[in-house]
Amino acid sequence: MADLKSVLTSIYSHLIHQENKGVIASYIPELSKQDINKFGIHLQHINGDVFSVGDWQIPFSIQSISKVLTLSKAISFINNNLWKRLDVEPSGNPFNYLSLLEQENGIPRNPLINAGAMVVADVLLSHLKNPKTDFLNYVRVLANDHSITYDEKVAASEKETGYKNYAIANLLKSFGNLKNSVDEVLDFYFHQCALKMNCEQLSKTFFMLSNKGKCLNHIQHLTAPQAKRINAIMLTCGFYDEAGEFAFEVGLPGKSGVGGGIVALLPNQFVISIWSPGLNTKGNSLLGMQALEQFTTKTNLSIF
Ligand code: GLN
C-alpha cells in the first residue's frame, strides 16, 4: 500500500500554495468570516492508523454534510417507509433548486438536496422526543466525542437569510410532504447544518459508513445493507450537479458542505475529511476536490 502519510503531506504542501483557492460562501453571512487560507486533512483507516496534516483540528461548519447523518438516523428507525416520501435519483441541479420539486409533486429527488434533507428532518421531528438534543447526542456517540455542538450564530445567520429554504419548505408543505410546521422543520434543518466539527471529528463520525454500520466504539448503528445504501446515495447525489464529476475525478462516496468540508470514504478501508473553505462554482470545496482527486489517483484507492 502506498505510504498514505507522505502522499497526503505532499498533496497538502503542493495545494496550500495554489493561488486560486475558490470563493467563500457569503449567502450565509456568518460563513463569510472564514479564513480562505485554512486547509486541513484527516484520514482514519479502519486498521486504526490515523494521518493528519494542516488545520485538521480547527472546527468549521459542516453544513450539508449533516444531511448524511440525519439520513442515517432516520433510516435506522423507519428504513423503507422513508422512500415513499423521497426518491434516490441524482438531481443534476444545485442543492437549493426549486422547480424540479414542483414538477415532481413535492417528492424530492434525493435526501441530499435541501428539499430531501427537509423531509428527513421532518421524519426526525416526528420520531425524536427532543429532536435537536437527541440528534446532537447521536452525532456525539458516533464520533465518541461529547464536545461537538451546534454553532448557534451560524444557525441564526441562516435563519435570517434562508429565503430559498423557506420557499422549498413551503412548497413541500403545500404538497403535504411535511408533517411538522415549516418553522419547526427549518429550525431543525438550520441547526443540523450549523453542526461544528473539525476534520478528525468528521472522520470519526463517518467511520461507521466505512465499517458496515459499526462505529469506532463498536456499536452497530446501521445494518451493513443500510450503510451500503447510504454510501450509494453519497456517490450518486453527494455533490449535487457535480456528483458525476466527483465520481469521475475521485471515485469515492462522499459529501460536501458549503462550509468547505468534504468527507469521503472507501468501504472497509478508510474515511478522509478535508476542509478548505473556498468553494468552486458548484458550491464544493475547490482544494478539497483537487486534493481528493490527487489522493485517489496517486494511491489507486477508489471504488473503481
Ligand atoms: N445550509 C445550507 C443551505 O441550505 C447547506 C447547503 C450546502 O452545504 N450545500 O443552503
PDB file of C-alpha atoms and ligand atoms in Angstrom:
ATOM      1  CA  MET A   1       0.000   0.000   0.000  1.00  0.00           C
ATOM      2  CA  ALA A   2       1.260   3.475  -0.810  1.00  0.00           C
ATOM      3  CA  ASP A   3       2.636   5.459   2.103  1.00  0.00           C
ATOM      4  CA  LEU A   4      -0.549   7.389   2.851  1.00  0.00           C
ATOM      5  CA  LYS A   5       1.080   9.895   5.152  1.00  0.00           C
ATOM      6  CA  SER A   6       3.678  11.014   2.635  1.00  0.00           C
ATOM      7  CA  VAL A   7       1.081  11.131  -0.170  1.00  0.00           C
ATOM      8  CA  LEU A   8      -1.216  13.327   1.945  1.00  0.00           C
ATOM      9  CA  THR A   9       1.631  15.556   3.086  1.00  0.00           C
ATOM     10  CA  SER A  10       2.856  16.105  -0.441  1.00  0.00           C
ATOM     11  CA  ILE A  11      -0.673  16.894  -1.733  1.00  0.00           C
ATOM     12  CA  TYR A  12      -1.153  19.348   1.131  1.00  0.00           C
ATOM     13  CA  SER A  13       2.207  21.081   0.690  1.00  0.00           C
ATOM     14  CA  HIS A  14       1.584  21.482  -3.008  1.00  0.00           C
ATOM     15  CA  LEU A  15      -2.033  22.725  -2.837  1.00  0.00           C
ATOM     16  CA  ILE A  16      -1.569  25.119   0.091  1.00  0.00           C
ATOM     17  CA  HIS A  17       0.476  27.368  -2.213  1.00  0.00           C
ATOM     18  CA  GLN A  18      -2.072  27.367  -5.019  1.00  0.00           C
ATOM     19  CA  GLU A  19      -3.279  30.888  -5.734  1.00  0.00           C
ATOM     20  CA  ASN A  20      -6.858  30.032  -6.715  1.00  0.00           C
ATOM     21  CA  LYS A  21      -8.498  28.727  -3.561  1.00  0.00           C
ATOM     22  CA  GLY A  22     -12.085  29.377  -4.664  1.00  0.00           C
ATOM     23  CA  VAL A  23     -14.624  31.680  -3.056  1.00  0.00           C
ATOM     24  CA  ILE A  24     -16.022  31.547   0.485  1.00  0.00           C
ATOM     25  CA  ALA A  25     -19.818  31.178   0.712  1.00  0.00           C
ATOM     26  CA  SER A  26     -21.347  34.508   1.693  1.00  0.00           C
ATOM     27  CA  TYR A  27     -25.076  33.841   1.295  1.00  0.00           C
ATOM     28  CA  ILE A  28     -24.967  32.680   4.914  1.00  0.00           C
ATOM     29  CA  PRO A  29     -23.297  35.838   6.320  1.00  0.00           C
ATOM     30  CA  GLU A  30     -21.690  34.088   9.291  1.00  0.00           C
ATOM     31  CA  LEU A  31     -19.798  31.731   6.938  1.00  0.00           C
ATOM     32  CA  SER A  32     -18.171  34.643   5.109  1.00  0.00           C
ATOM     33  CA  LYS A  33     -15.997  35.241   8.196  1.00  0.00           C
ATOM     34  CA  GLN A  34     -13.974  32.095   7.447  1.00  0.00           C
ATOM     35  CA  ASP A  35     -10.280  32.342   6.539  1.00  0.00           C
ATOM     36  CA  ILE A  36      -9.658  31.287   2.914  1.00  0.00           C
ATOM     37  CA  ASN A  37      -6.173  30.031   3.815  1.00  0.00           C
ATOM     38  CA  LYS A  38      -7.330  27.315   6.182  1.00  0.00           C
ATOM     39  CA  PHE A  39      -6.700  23.809   4.883  1.00  0.00           C
ATOM     40  CA  GLY A  40      -6.799  20.570   6.833  1.00  0.00           C
ATOM     41  CA  ILE A  41      -6.849  16.850   6.048  1.00  0.00           C
ATOM     42  CA  HIS A  42      -7.512  13.887   8.325  1.00  0.00           C
ATOM     43  CA  LEU A  43      -7.646  10.216   7.397  1.00  0.00           C
ATOM     44  CA  GLN A  44      -8.880   7.476   9.693  1.00  0.00           C
ATOM     45  CA  HIS A  45      -8.006   3.986   8.487  1.00  0.00           C
ATOM     46  CA  ILE A  46     -10.095   1.010   9.520  1.00  0.00           C
ATOM     47  CA  ASN A  47      -6.906  -0.688  10.807  1.00  0.00           C
ATOM     48  CA  GLY A  48      -6.543   2.115  13.370  1.00  0.00           C
ATOM     49  CA  ASP A  49      -3.935   4.182  11.520  1.00  0.00           C
ATOM     50  CA  VAL A  50      -4.548   7.927  11.515  1.00  0.00           C
ATOM     51  CA  PHE A  51      -2.895  10.569   9.311  1.00  0.00           C
ATOM     52  CA  SER A  52      -3.487  14.305   9.532  1.00  0.00           C
ATOM     53  CA  VAL A  53      -1.979  17.463   8.168  1.00  0.00           C
ATOM     54  CA  GLY A  54      -2.666  21.228   8.297  1.00  0.00           C
ATOM     55  CA  ASP A  55      -5.695  22.703  10.073  1.00  0.00           C
ATOM     56  CA  TRP A  56      -7.366  19.384  10.873  1.00  0.00           C
ATOM     57  CA  GLN A  57      -8.074  20.431  14.474  1.00  0.00           C
ATOM     58  CA  ILE A  58      -9.976  23.627  13.687  1.00  0.00           C
ATOM     59  CA  PRO A  59     -13.775  23.269  13.810  1.00  0.00           C
ATOM     60  CA  PHE A  60     -15.842  24.501  10.872  1.00  0.00           C
ATOM     61  CA  SER A  61     -19.499  24.478   9.856  1.00  0.00           C
ATOM     62  CA  ILE A  62     -20.269  21.079   8.330  1.00  0.00           C
ATOM     63  CA  GLN A  63     -23.441  22.359   6.571  1.00  0.00           C
ATOM     64  CA  SER A  64     -24.803  19.823   4.055  1.00  0.00           C
ATOM     65  CA  ILE A  65     -22.507  17.063   5.268  1.00  0.00           C
ATOM     66  CA  SER A  66     -25.014  16.801   8.125  1.00  0.00           C
ATOM     67  CA  LYS A  67     -27.637  15.522   5.650  1.00  0.00           C
ATOM     68  CA  VAL A  68     -25.936  12.126   5.630  1.00  0.00           C
ATOM     69  CA  LEU A  69     -26.120  11.960   9.426  1.00  0.00           C
ATOM     70  CA  THR A  70     -29.816  12.841   9.625  1.00  0.00           C
ATOM     71  CA  LEU A  71     -30.462  10.291   6.883  1.00  0.00           C
ATOM     72  CA  SER A  72     -28.561   7.626   8.840  1.00  0.00           C
ATOM     73  CA  LYS A  73     -30.581   8.383  11.934  1.00  0.00           C
ATOM     74  CA  ALA A  74     -33.898   8.313  10.026  1.00  0.00           C
ATOM     75  CA  ILE A  75     -33.034   5.074   8.215  1.00  0.00           C
ATOM     76  CA  SER A  76     -32.114   3.438  11.497  1.00  0.00           C
ATOM     77  CA  PHE A  77     -35.734   3.637  12.601  1.00  0.00           C
ATOM     78  CA  ILE A  78     -38.013   3.904   9.593  1.00  0.00           C
ATOM     79  CA  ASN A  79     -35.950   2.339   6.803  1.00  0.00           C
ATOM     80  CA  ASN A  80     -38.090   1.545   3.735  1.00  0.00           C
ATOM     81  CA  ASN A  81     -41.021   3.794   4.614  1.00  0.00           C
ATOM     82  CA  LEU A  82     -38.778   6.785   4.029  1.00  0.00           C
ATOM     83  CA  TRP A  83     -38.679   6.096   0.299  1.00  0.00           C
ATOM     84  CA  LYS A  84     -42.395   6.809  -0.123  1.00  0.00           C
ATOM     85  CA  ARG A  85     -41.637  10.477   0.555  1.00  0.00           C
ATOM     86  CA  LEU A  86     -38.271  10.738  -1.162  1.00  0.00           C
ATOM     87  CA  ASP A  87     -36.506   9.432  -4.261  1.00  0.00           C
ATOM     88  CA  VAL A  88     -32.902   8.295  -4.699  1.00  0.00           C
ATOM     89  CA  GLU A  89     -32.056   9.757  -8.110  1.00  0.00           C
ATOM     90  CA  PRO A  90     -29.331  12.339  -8.718  1.00  0.00           C
ATOM     91  CA  SER A  91     -30.909  15.713  -9.373  1.00  0.00           C
ATOM     92  CA  GLY A  92     -28.315  17.229 -11.716  1.00  0.00           C
ATOM     93  CA  ASN A  93     -29.257  20.551 -10.178  1.00  0.00           C
ATOM     94  CA  PRO A  94     -27.935  22.855  -7.443  1.00  0.00           C
ATOM     95  CA  PHE A  95     -28.693  21.916  -3.823  1.00  0.00           C
ATOM     96  CA  ASN A  96     -31.381  24.577  -3.397  1.00  0.00           C
ATOM     97  CA  TYR A  97     -33.069  24.199  -6.802  1.00  0.00           C
ATOM     98  CA  LEU A  98     -36.797  24.744  -6.617  1.00  0.00           C
ATOM     99  CA  SER A  99     -38.632  23.983  -9.858  1.00  0.00           C
ATOM    100  CA  LEU A 100     -37.958  20.240 -10.006  1.00  0.00           C
ATOM    101  CA  LEU A 101     -39.772  19.893  -6.702  1.00  0.00           C
ATOM    102  CA  GLU A 102     -42.915  21.446  -8.144  1.00  0.00           C
ATOM    103  CA  GLN A 103     -42.756  19.353 -11.333  1.00  0.00           C
ATOM    104  CA  GLU A 104     -42.365  16.202  -9.272  1.00  0.00           C
ATOM    105  CA  ASN A 105     -45.240  16.940  -6.895  1.00  0.00           C
ATOM    106  CA  GLY A 106     -43.261  17.638  -3.769  1.00  0.00           C
ATOM    107  CA  ILE A 107     -41.232  14.391  -3.809  1.00  0.00           C
ATOM    108  CA  PRO A 108     -37.579  15.441  -3.562  1.00  0.00           C
ATOM    109  CA  ARG A 109     -35.166  13.736  -5.946  1.00  0.00           C
ATOM    110  CA  ASN A 110     -32.927  12.539  -3.125  1.00  0.00           C
ATOM    111  CA  PRO A 111     -32.184  13.081   0.590  1.00  0.00           C
ATOM    112  CA  LEU A 112     -29.006  15.105  -0.014  1.00  0.00           C
ATOM    113  CA  ILE A 113     -30.529  18.107  -1.761  1.00  0.00           C
ATOM    114  CA  ASN A 114     -32.094  20.656   0.586  1.00  0.00           C
ATOM    115  CA  ALA A 115     -35.688  19.576  -0.125  1.00  0.00           C
ATOM    116  CA  GLY A 116     -34.859  15.934   0.618  1.00  0.00           C
ATOM    117  CA  ALA A 117     -32.976  16.830   3.782  1.00  0.00           C
ATOM    118  CA  MET A 118     -36.011  18.790   4.987  1.00  0.00           C
ATOM    119  CA  VAL A 119     -38.237  15.714   4.564  1.00  0.00           C
ATOM    120  CA  VAL A 120     -35.671  13.724   6.566  1.00  0.00           C
ATOM    121  CA  ALA A 121     -35.617  16.496   9.204  1.00  0.00           C
ATOM    122  CA  ASP A 122     -39.416  16.253   9.342  1.00  0.00           C
ATOM    123  CA  VAL A 123     -39.173  12.492   9.970  1.00  0.00           C
ATOM    124  CA  LEU A 124     -36.727  13.091  12.830  1.00  0.00           C
ATOM    125  CA  LEU A 125     -39.006  15.753  14.313  1.00  0.00           C
ATOM    126  CA  SER A 126     -41.857  13.242  14.319  1.00  0.00           C
ATOM    127  CA  HIS A 127     -39.808  10.440  15.885  1.00  0.00           C
ATOM    128  CA  LEU A 128     -37.409  12.065  18.360  1.00  0.00           C
ATOM    129  CA  LYS A 129     -38.543  13.291  21.759  1.00  0.00           C
ATOM    130  CA  ASN A 130     -36.113  16.220  21.902  1.00  0.00           C
ATOM    131  CA  PRO A 131     -35.100  16.409  18.251  1.00  0.00           C
ATOM    132  CA  LYS A 132     -32.162  18.836  18.373  1.00  0.00           C
ATOM    133  CA  THR A 133     -30.707  17.376  21.580  1.00  0.00           C
ATOM    134  CA  ASP A 134     -31.288  13.760  20.550  1.00  0.00           C
ATOM    135  CA  PHE A 135     -29.722  14.285  17.140  1.00  0.00           C
ATOM    136  CA  LEU A 136     -26.716  16.042  18.677  1.00  0.00           C
ATOM    137  CA  ASN A 137     -26.285  13.145  21.081  1.00  0.00           C
ATOM    138  CA  TYR A 138     -26.442  10.683  18.187  1.00  0.00           C
ATOM    139  CA  VAL A 139     -23.596  12.537  16.444  1.00  0.00           C
ATOM    140  CA  ARG A 140     -21.598  12.716  19.677  1.00  0.00           C
ATOM    141  CA  VAL A 141     -21.912   8.956  20.152  1.00  0.00           C
ATOM    142  CA  LEU A 142     -20.888   8.285  16.535  1.00  0.00           C
ATOM    143  CA  ALA A 143     -17.802  10.466  16.972  1.00  0.00           C
ATOM    144  CA  ASN A 144     -17.225   9.298  20.532  1.00  0.00           C
ATOM    145  CA  ASP A 145     -16.774  12.997  21.313  1.00  0.00           C
ATOM    146  CA  HIS A 146     -19.114  14.933  23.569  1.00  0.00           C
ATOM    147  CA  SER A 147     -17.596  18.324  22.812  1.00  0.00           C
ATOM    148  CA  ILE A 148     -19.405  18.580  19.439  1.00  0.00           C
ATOM    149  CA  THR A 149     -22.052  21.356  19.395  1.00  0.00           C
ATOM    150  CA  TYR A 150     -24.255  23.444  17.141  1.00  0.00           C
ATOM    151  CA  ASP A 151     -22.906  26.878  16.227  1.00  0.00           C
ATOM    152  CA  GLU A 152     -25.903  28.987  17.220  1.00  0.00           C
ATOM    153  CA  LYS A 153     -24.570  32.039  15.373  1.00  0.00           C
ATOM    154  CA  VAL A 154     -24.432  30.131  12.075  1.00  0.00           C
ATOM    155  CA  ALA A 155     -27.923  28.705  12.625  1.00  0.00           C
ATOM    156  CA  ALA A 156     -29.299  32.197  13.354  1.00  0.00           C
ATOM    157  CA  SER A 157     -27.469  33.679  10.382  1.00  0.00           C
ATOM    158  CA  GLU A 158     -29.016  31.141   8.014  1.00  0.00           C
ATOM    159  CA  LYS A 159     -32.439  31.626   9.559  1.00  0.00           C
ATOM    160  CA  GLU A 160     -32.224  35.337   8.774  1.00  0.00           C
ATOM    161  CA  THR A 161     -31.244  34.909   5.148  1.00  0.00           C
ATOM    162  CA  GLY A 162     -32.581  31.486   4.146  1.00  0.00           C
ATOM    163  CA  TYR A 163     -35.287  32.746   1.790  1.00  0.00           C
ATOM    164  CA  LYS A 164     -34.853  29.913  -0.712  1.00  0.00           C
ATOM    165  CA  ASN A 165     -35.013  27.328   2.039  1.00  0.00           C
ATOM    166  CA  TYR A 166     -38.259  28.882   3.282  1.00  0.00           C
ATOM    167  CA  ALA A 167     -39.595  28.618  -0.277  1.00  0.00           C
ATOM    168  CA  ILE A 168     -38.588  24.939  -0.504  1.00  0.00           C
ATOM    169  CA  ALA A 169     -40.141  24.101   2.882  1.00  0.00           C
ATOM    170  CA  ASN A 170     -43.368  25.904   1.988  1.00  0.00           C
ATOM    171  CA  LEU A 171     -43.578  24.048  -1.305  1.00  0.00           C
ATOM    172  CA  LEU A 172     -43.044  20.709   0.468  1.00  0.00           C
ATOM    173  CA  LYS A 173     -45.724  21.633   2.976  1.00  0.00           C
ATOM    174  CA  SER A 174     -48.166  22.607   0.202  1.00  0.00           C
ATOM    175  CA  PHE A 175     -47.747  19.106  -1.272  1.00  0.00           C
ATOM    176  CA  GLY A 176     -48.361  17.528   2.137  1.00  0.00           C
ATOM    177  CA  ASN A 177     -44.805  16.183   2.366  1.00  0.00           C
ATOM    178  CA  LEU A 178     -44.047  17.819   5.747  1.00  0.00           C
ATOM    179  CA  LYS A 179     -45.956  16.698   8.833  1.00  0.00           C
ATOM    180  CA  ASN A 180     -44.491  19.339  11.147  1.00  0.00           C
ATOM    181  CA  SER A 181     -44.645  23.102  10.690  1.00  0.00           C
ATOM    182  CA  VAL A 182     -42.354  24.877   8.230  1.00  0.00           C
ATOM    183  CA  ASP A 183     -40.764  26.805  11.112  1.00  0.00           C
ATOM    184  CA  GLU A 184     -40.044  23.673  13.150  1.00  0.00           C
ATOM    185  CA  VAL A 185     -38.549  21.852  10.173  1.00  0.00           C
ATOM    186  CA  LEU A 186     -36.349  24.805   9.228  1.00  0.00           C
ATOM    187  CA  ASP A 187     -35.220  25.413  12.789  1.00  0.00           C
ATOM    188  CA  PHE A 188     -34.036  21.790  12.942  1.00  0.00           C
ATOM    189  CA  TYR A 189     -32.537  21.945   9.442  1.00  0.00           C
ATOM    190  CA  PHE A 190     -30.598  25.160  10.147  1.00  0.00           C
ATOM    191  CA  HIS A 191     -29.228  23.631  13.337  1.00  0.00           C
ATOM    192  CA  GLN A 192     -28.128  20.358  11.757  1.00  0.00           C
ATOM    193  CA  CYS A 193     -26.292  22.395   9.086  1.00  0.00           C
ATOM    194  CA  ALA A 194     -24.700  24.501  11.847  1.00  0.00           C
ATOM    195  CA  LEU A 195     -23.008  21.495  13.475  1.00  0.00           C
ATOM    196  CA  LYS A 196     -19.421  22.433  14.111  1.00  0.00           C
ATOM    197  CA  MET A 197     -16.687  19.818  13.732  1.00  0.00           C
ATOM    198  CA  ASN A 198     -13.056  19.524  12.822  1.00  0.00           C
ATOM    199  CA  CYS A 199     -11.677  17.083  10.258  1.00  0.00           C
ATOM    200  CA  GLU A 200     -10.842  14.481  12.896  1.00  0.00           C
ATOM    201  CA  GLN A 201     -14.345  14.550  14.398  1.00  0.00           C
ATOM    202  CA  LEU A 202     -15.831  14.268  10.929  1.00  0.00           C
ATOM    203  CA  SER A 203     -13.727  11.235  10.026  1.00  0.00           C
ATOM    204  CA  LYS A 204     -14.678   9.564  13.290  1.00  0.00           C
ATOM    205  CA  THR A 205     -18.373  10.345  12.812  1.00  0.00           C
ATOM    206  CA  PHE A 206     -18.417   8.848   9.319  1.00  0.00           C
ATOM    207  CA  PHE A 207     -16.312   5.849  10.289  1.00  0.00           C
ATOM    208  CA  MET A 208     -19.396   3.619  10.640  1.00  0.00           C
ATOM    209  CA  LEU A 209     -20.177   4.084   6.942  1.00  0.00           C
ATOM    210  CA  SER A 210     -16.794   2.624   6.035  1.00  0.00           C
ATOM    211  CA  ASN A 211     -17.259  -0.137   8.593  1.00  0.00           C
ATOM    212  CA  LYS A 212     -20.595  -1.764   7.633  1.00  0.00           C
ATOM    213  CA  GLY A 213     -22.565   0.352  10.096  1.00  0.00           C
ATOM    214  CA  LYS A 214     -20.361  -0.097  13.188  1.00  0.00           C
ATOM    215  CA  CYS A 215     -18.792   2.999  14.771  1.00  0.00           C
ATOM    216  CA  LEU A 216     -15.300   3.288  16.267  1.00  0.00           C
ATOM    217  CA  ASN A 217     -16.784   2.315  19.617  1.00  0.00           C
ATOM    218  CA  HIS A 218     -18.026  -0.980  18.135  1.00  0.00           C
ATOM    219  CA  ILE A 219     -21.715  -0.009  18.350  1.00  0.00           C
ATOM    220  CA  GLN A 220     -23.767  -1.250  15.384  1.00  0.00           C
ATOM    221  CA  HIS A 221     -25.776   1.848  14.339  1.00  0.00           C
ATOM    222  CA  LEU A 222     -26.859   0.638  10.901  1.00  0.00           C
ATOM    223  CA  THR A 223     -27.061  -2.763   9.255  1.00  0.00           C
ATOM    224  CA  ALA A 224     -24.479  -3.439   6.552  1.00  0.00           C
ATOM    225  CA  PRO A 225     -27.150  -3.124   3.781  1.00  0.00           C
ATOM    226  CA  GLN A 226     -28.279   0.236   5.226  1.00  0.00           C
ATOM    227  CA  ALA A 227     -24.680   1.504   5.217  1.00  0.00           C
ATOM    228  CA  LYS A 228     -24.323   0.272   1.640  1.00  0.00           C
ATOM    229  CA  ARG A 229     -27.387   2.243   0.537  1.00  0.00           C
ATOM    230  CA  ILE A 230     -26.229   5.445   2.198  1.00  0.00           C
ATOM    231  CA  ASN A 231     -22.836   5.122   0.508  1.00  0.00           C
ATOM    232  CA  ALA A 232     -24.596   4.613  -2.833  1.00  0.00           C
ATOM    233  CA  ILE A 233     -26.635   7.785  -2.293  1.00  0.00           C
ATOM    234  CA  MET A 234     -23.478   9.717  -1.403  1.00  0.00           C
ATOM    235  CA  LEU A 235     -21.792   8.507  -4.577  1.00  0.00           C
ATOM    236  CA  THR A 236     -24.687   9.442  -6.857  1.00  0.00           C
ATOM    237  CA  CYS A 237     -26.044  12.543  -5.080  1.00  0.00           C
ATOM    238  CA  GLY A 238     -23.427  13.828  -2.625  1.00  0.00           C
ATOM    239  CA  PHE A 239     -22.182  16.679  -4.814  1.00  0.00           C
ATOM    240  CA  TYR A 240     -25.419  17.895  -6.450  1.00  0.00           C
ATOM    241  CA  ASP A 241     -24.745  18.894 -10.054  1.00  0.00           C
ATOM    242  CA  GLU A 242     -21.117  17.909  -9.626  1.00  0.00           C
ATOM    243  CA  ALA A 243     -21.791  14.335  -8.466  1.00  0.00           C
ATOM    244  CA  GLY A 244     -20.777  12.897 -11.849  1.00  0.00           C
ATOM    245  CA  GLU A 245     -17.587  14.932 -11.821  1.00  0.00           C
ATOM    246  CA  PHE A 246     -16.730  13.783  -8.276  1.00  0.00           C
ATOM    247  CA  ALA A 247     -17.249  10.112  -9.205  1.00  0.00           C
ATOM    248  CA  PHE A 248     -15.197  10.672 -12.378  1.00  0.00           C
ATOM    249  CA  GLU A 249     -12.320  12.501 -10.699  1.00  0.00           C
ATOM    250  CA  VAL A 250     -12.286  10.901  -7.253  1.00  0.00           C
ATOM    251  CA  GLY A 251     -14.277   7.676  -7.365  1.00  0.00           C
ATOM    252  CA  LEU A 252     -15.422   7.546  -3.743  1.00  0.00           C
ATOM    253  CA  PRO A 253     -18.768   8.032  -1.993  1.00  0.00           C
ATOM    254  CA  GLY A 254     -18.602  11.429  -0.337  1.00  0.00           C
ATOM    255  CA  LYS A 255     -20.431  14.520   0.809  1.00  0.00           C
ATOM    256  CA  SER A 256     -19.616  18.214   0.664  1.00  0.00           C
ATOM    257  CA  GLY A 257     -20.889  21.260   2.528  1.00  0.00           C
ATOM    258  CA  VAL A 258     -20.773  24.994   1.776  1.00  0.00           C
ATOM    259  CA  GLY A 259     -18.571  25.470   4.862  1.00  0.00           C
ATOM    260  CA  GLY A 260     -15.827  23.959   2.666  1.00  0.00           C
ATOM    261  CA  GLY A 261     -15.777  20.473   4.182  1.00  0.00           C
ATOM    262  CA  ILE A 262     -15.743  17.219   2.236  1.00  0.00           C
ATOM    263  CA  VAL A 263     -15.841  13.738   3.701  1.00  0.00           C
ATOM    264  CA  ALA A 264     -15.243  10.705   1.509  1.00  0.00           C
ATOM    265  CA  LEU A 265     -14.709   7.048   2.237  1.00  0.00           C
ATOM    266  CA  LEU A 266     -13.625   3.734   0.826  1.00  0.00           C
ATOM    267  CA  PRO A 267     -15.740   0.965   2.393  1.00  0.00           C
ATOM    268  CA  ASN A 268     -13.715  -1.419   4.578  1.00  0.00           C
ATOM    269  CA  GLN A 269     -10.647   0.834   4.292  1.00  0.00           C
ATOM    270  CA  PHE A 270     -10.752   4.472   5.376  1.00  0.00           C
ATOM    271  CA  VAL A 271     -12.562   7.766   5.828  1.00  0.00           C
ATOM    272  CA  ILE A 272     -10.914  11.007   4.738  1.00  0.00           C
ATOM    273  CA  SER A 273     -12.078  14.508   5.720  1.00  0.00           C
ATOM    274  CA  ILE A 274     -10.825  17.690   4.132  1.00  0.00           C
ATOM    275  CA  TRP A 275     -11.568  21.312   4.911  1.00  0.00           C
ATOM    276  CA  SER A 276     -10.741  24.308   2.780  1.00  0.00           C
ATOM    277  CA  PRO A 277     -13.455  26.994   2.864  1.00  0.00           C
ATOM    278  CA  GLY A 278     -13.004  28.322  -0.699  1.00  0.00           C
ATOM    279  CA  LEU A 279     -15.669  26.833  -2.985  1.00  0.00           C
ATOM    280  CA  ASN A 280     -15.848  26.196  -6.712  1.00  0.00           C
ATOM    281  CA  THR A 281     -18.819  27.417  -8.787  1.00  0.00           C
ATOM    282  CA  LYS A 282     -20.905  24.372  -7.789  1.00  0.00           C
ATOM    283  CA  GLY A 283     -20.521  25.071  -4.070  1.00  0.00           C
ATOM    284  CA  ASN A 284     -17.957  22.342  -3.345  1.00  0.00           C
ATOM    285  CA  SER A 285     -14.543  22.950  -1.738  1.00  0.00           C
ATOM    286  CA  LEU A 286     -12.120  23.711  -4.554  1.00  0.00           C
ATOM    287  CA  LEU A 287      -8.961  22.457  -2.863  1.00  0.00           C
ATOM    288  CA  GLY A 288     -10.905  19.611  -1.269  1.00  0.00           C
ATOM    289  CA  MET A 289     -11.960  18.267  -4.665  1.00  0.00           C
ATOM    290  CA  GLN A 290      -8.436  18.626  -6.047  1.00  0.00           C
ATOM    291  CA  ALA A 291      -6.831  17.003  -3.009  1.00  0.00           C
ATOM    292  CA  LEU A 292      -9.140  14.002  -3.228  1.00  0.00           C
ATOM    293  CA  GLU A 293      -8.604  13.627  -6.973  1.00  0.00           C
ATOM    294  CA  GLN A 294      -4.844  13.581  -6.434  1.00  0.00           C
ATOM    295  CA  PHE A 295      -5.136  11.247  -3.459  1.00  0.00           C
ATOM    296  CA  THR A 296      -7.148   8.522  -5.204  1.00  0.00           C
ATOM    297  CA  THR A 297      -5.119   8.857  -8.403  1.00  0.00           C
ATOM    298  CA  LYS A 298      -1.768   8.589  -6.603  1.00  0.00           C
ATOM    299  CA  THR A 299      -2.792   5.735  -4.297  1.00  0.00           C
ATOM    300  CA  ASN A 300      -5.177   3.874  -6.605  1.00  0.00           C
ATOM    301  CA  LEU A 301      -7.563   3.727  -3.645  1.00  0.00           C
ATOM    302  CA  SER A 302     -11.056   4.212  -5.062  1.00  0.00           C
ATOM    303  CA  ILE A 303     -14.136   2.054  -5.517  1.00  0.00           C
ATOM    304  CA  PHE A 304     -13.317   1.716  -9.216  1.00  0.00           C
TER     305      PHE A 304
HETATM  306  N1  GLN B   1     -27.374  25.198   4.973  1.00  0.00           N
HETATM  307  C1  GLN B   1     -27.018  25.254   3.585  1.00  0.00           C
HETATM  308  C2  GLN B   1     -28.224  25.635   2.746  1.00  0.00           C
HETATM  309  O1  GLN B   1     -29.284  25.147   2.981  1.00  0.00           O
HETATM  310  C3  GLN B   1     -26.463  23.933   3.148  1.00  0.00           C
HETATM  311  C4  GLN B   1     -26.019  23.915   1.726  1.00  0.00           C
HETATM  312  C5  GLN B   1     -24.785  23.111   1.460  1.00  0.00           C
HETATM  313  O2  GLN B   1     -23.944  22.908   2.326  1.00  0.00           O
HETATM  314  N2  GLN B   1     -24.617  22.715   0.216  1.00  0.00           N
HETATM  315  O3  GLN B   1     -28.142  26.419   1.856  1.00  0.00           O
END
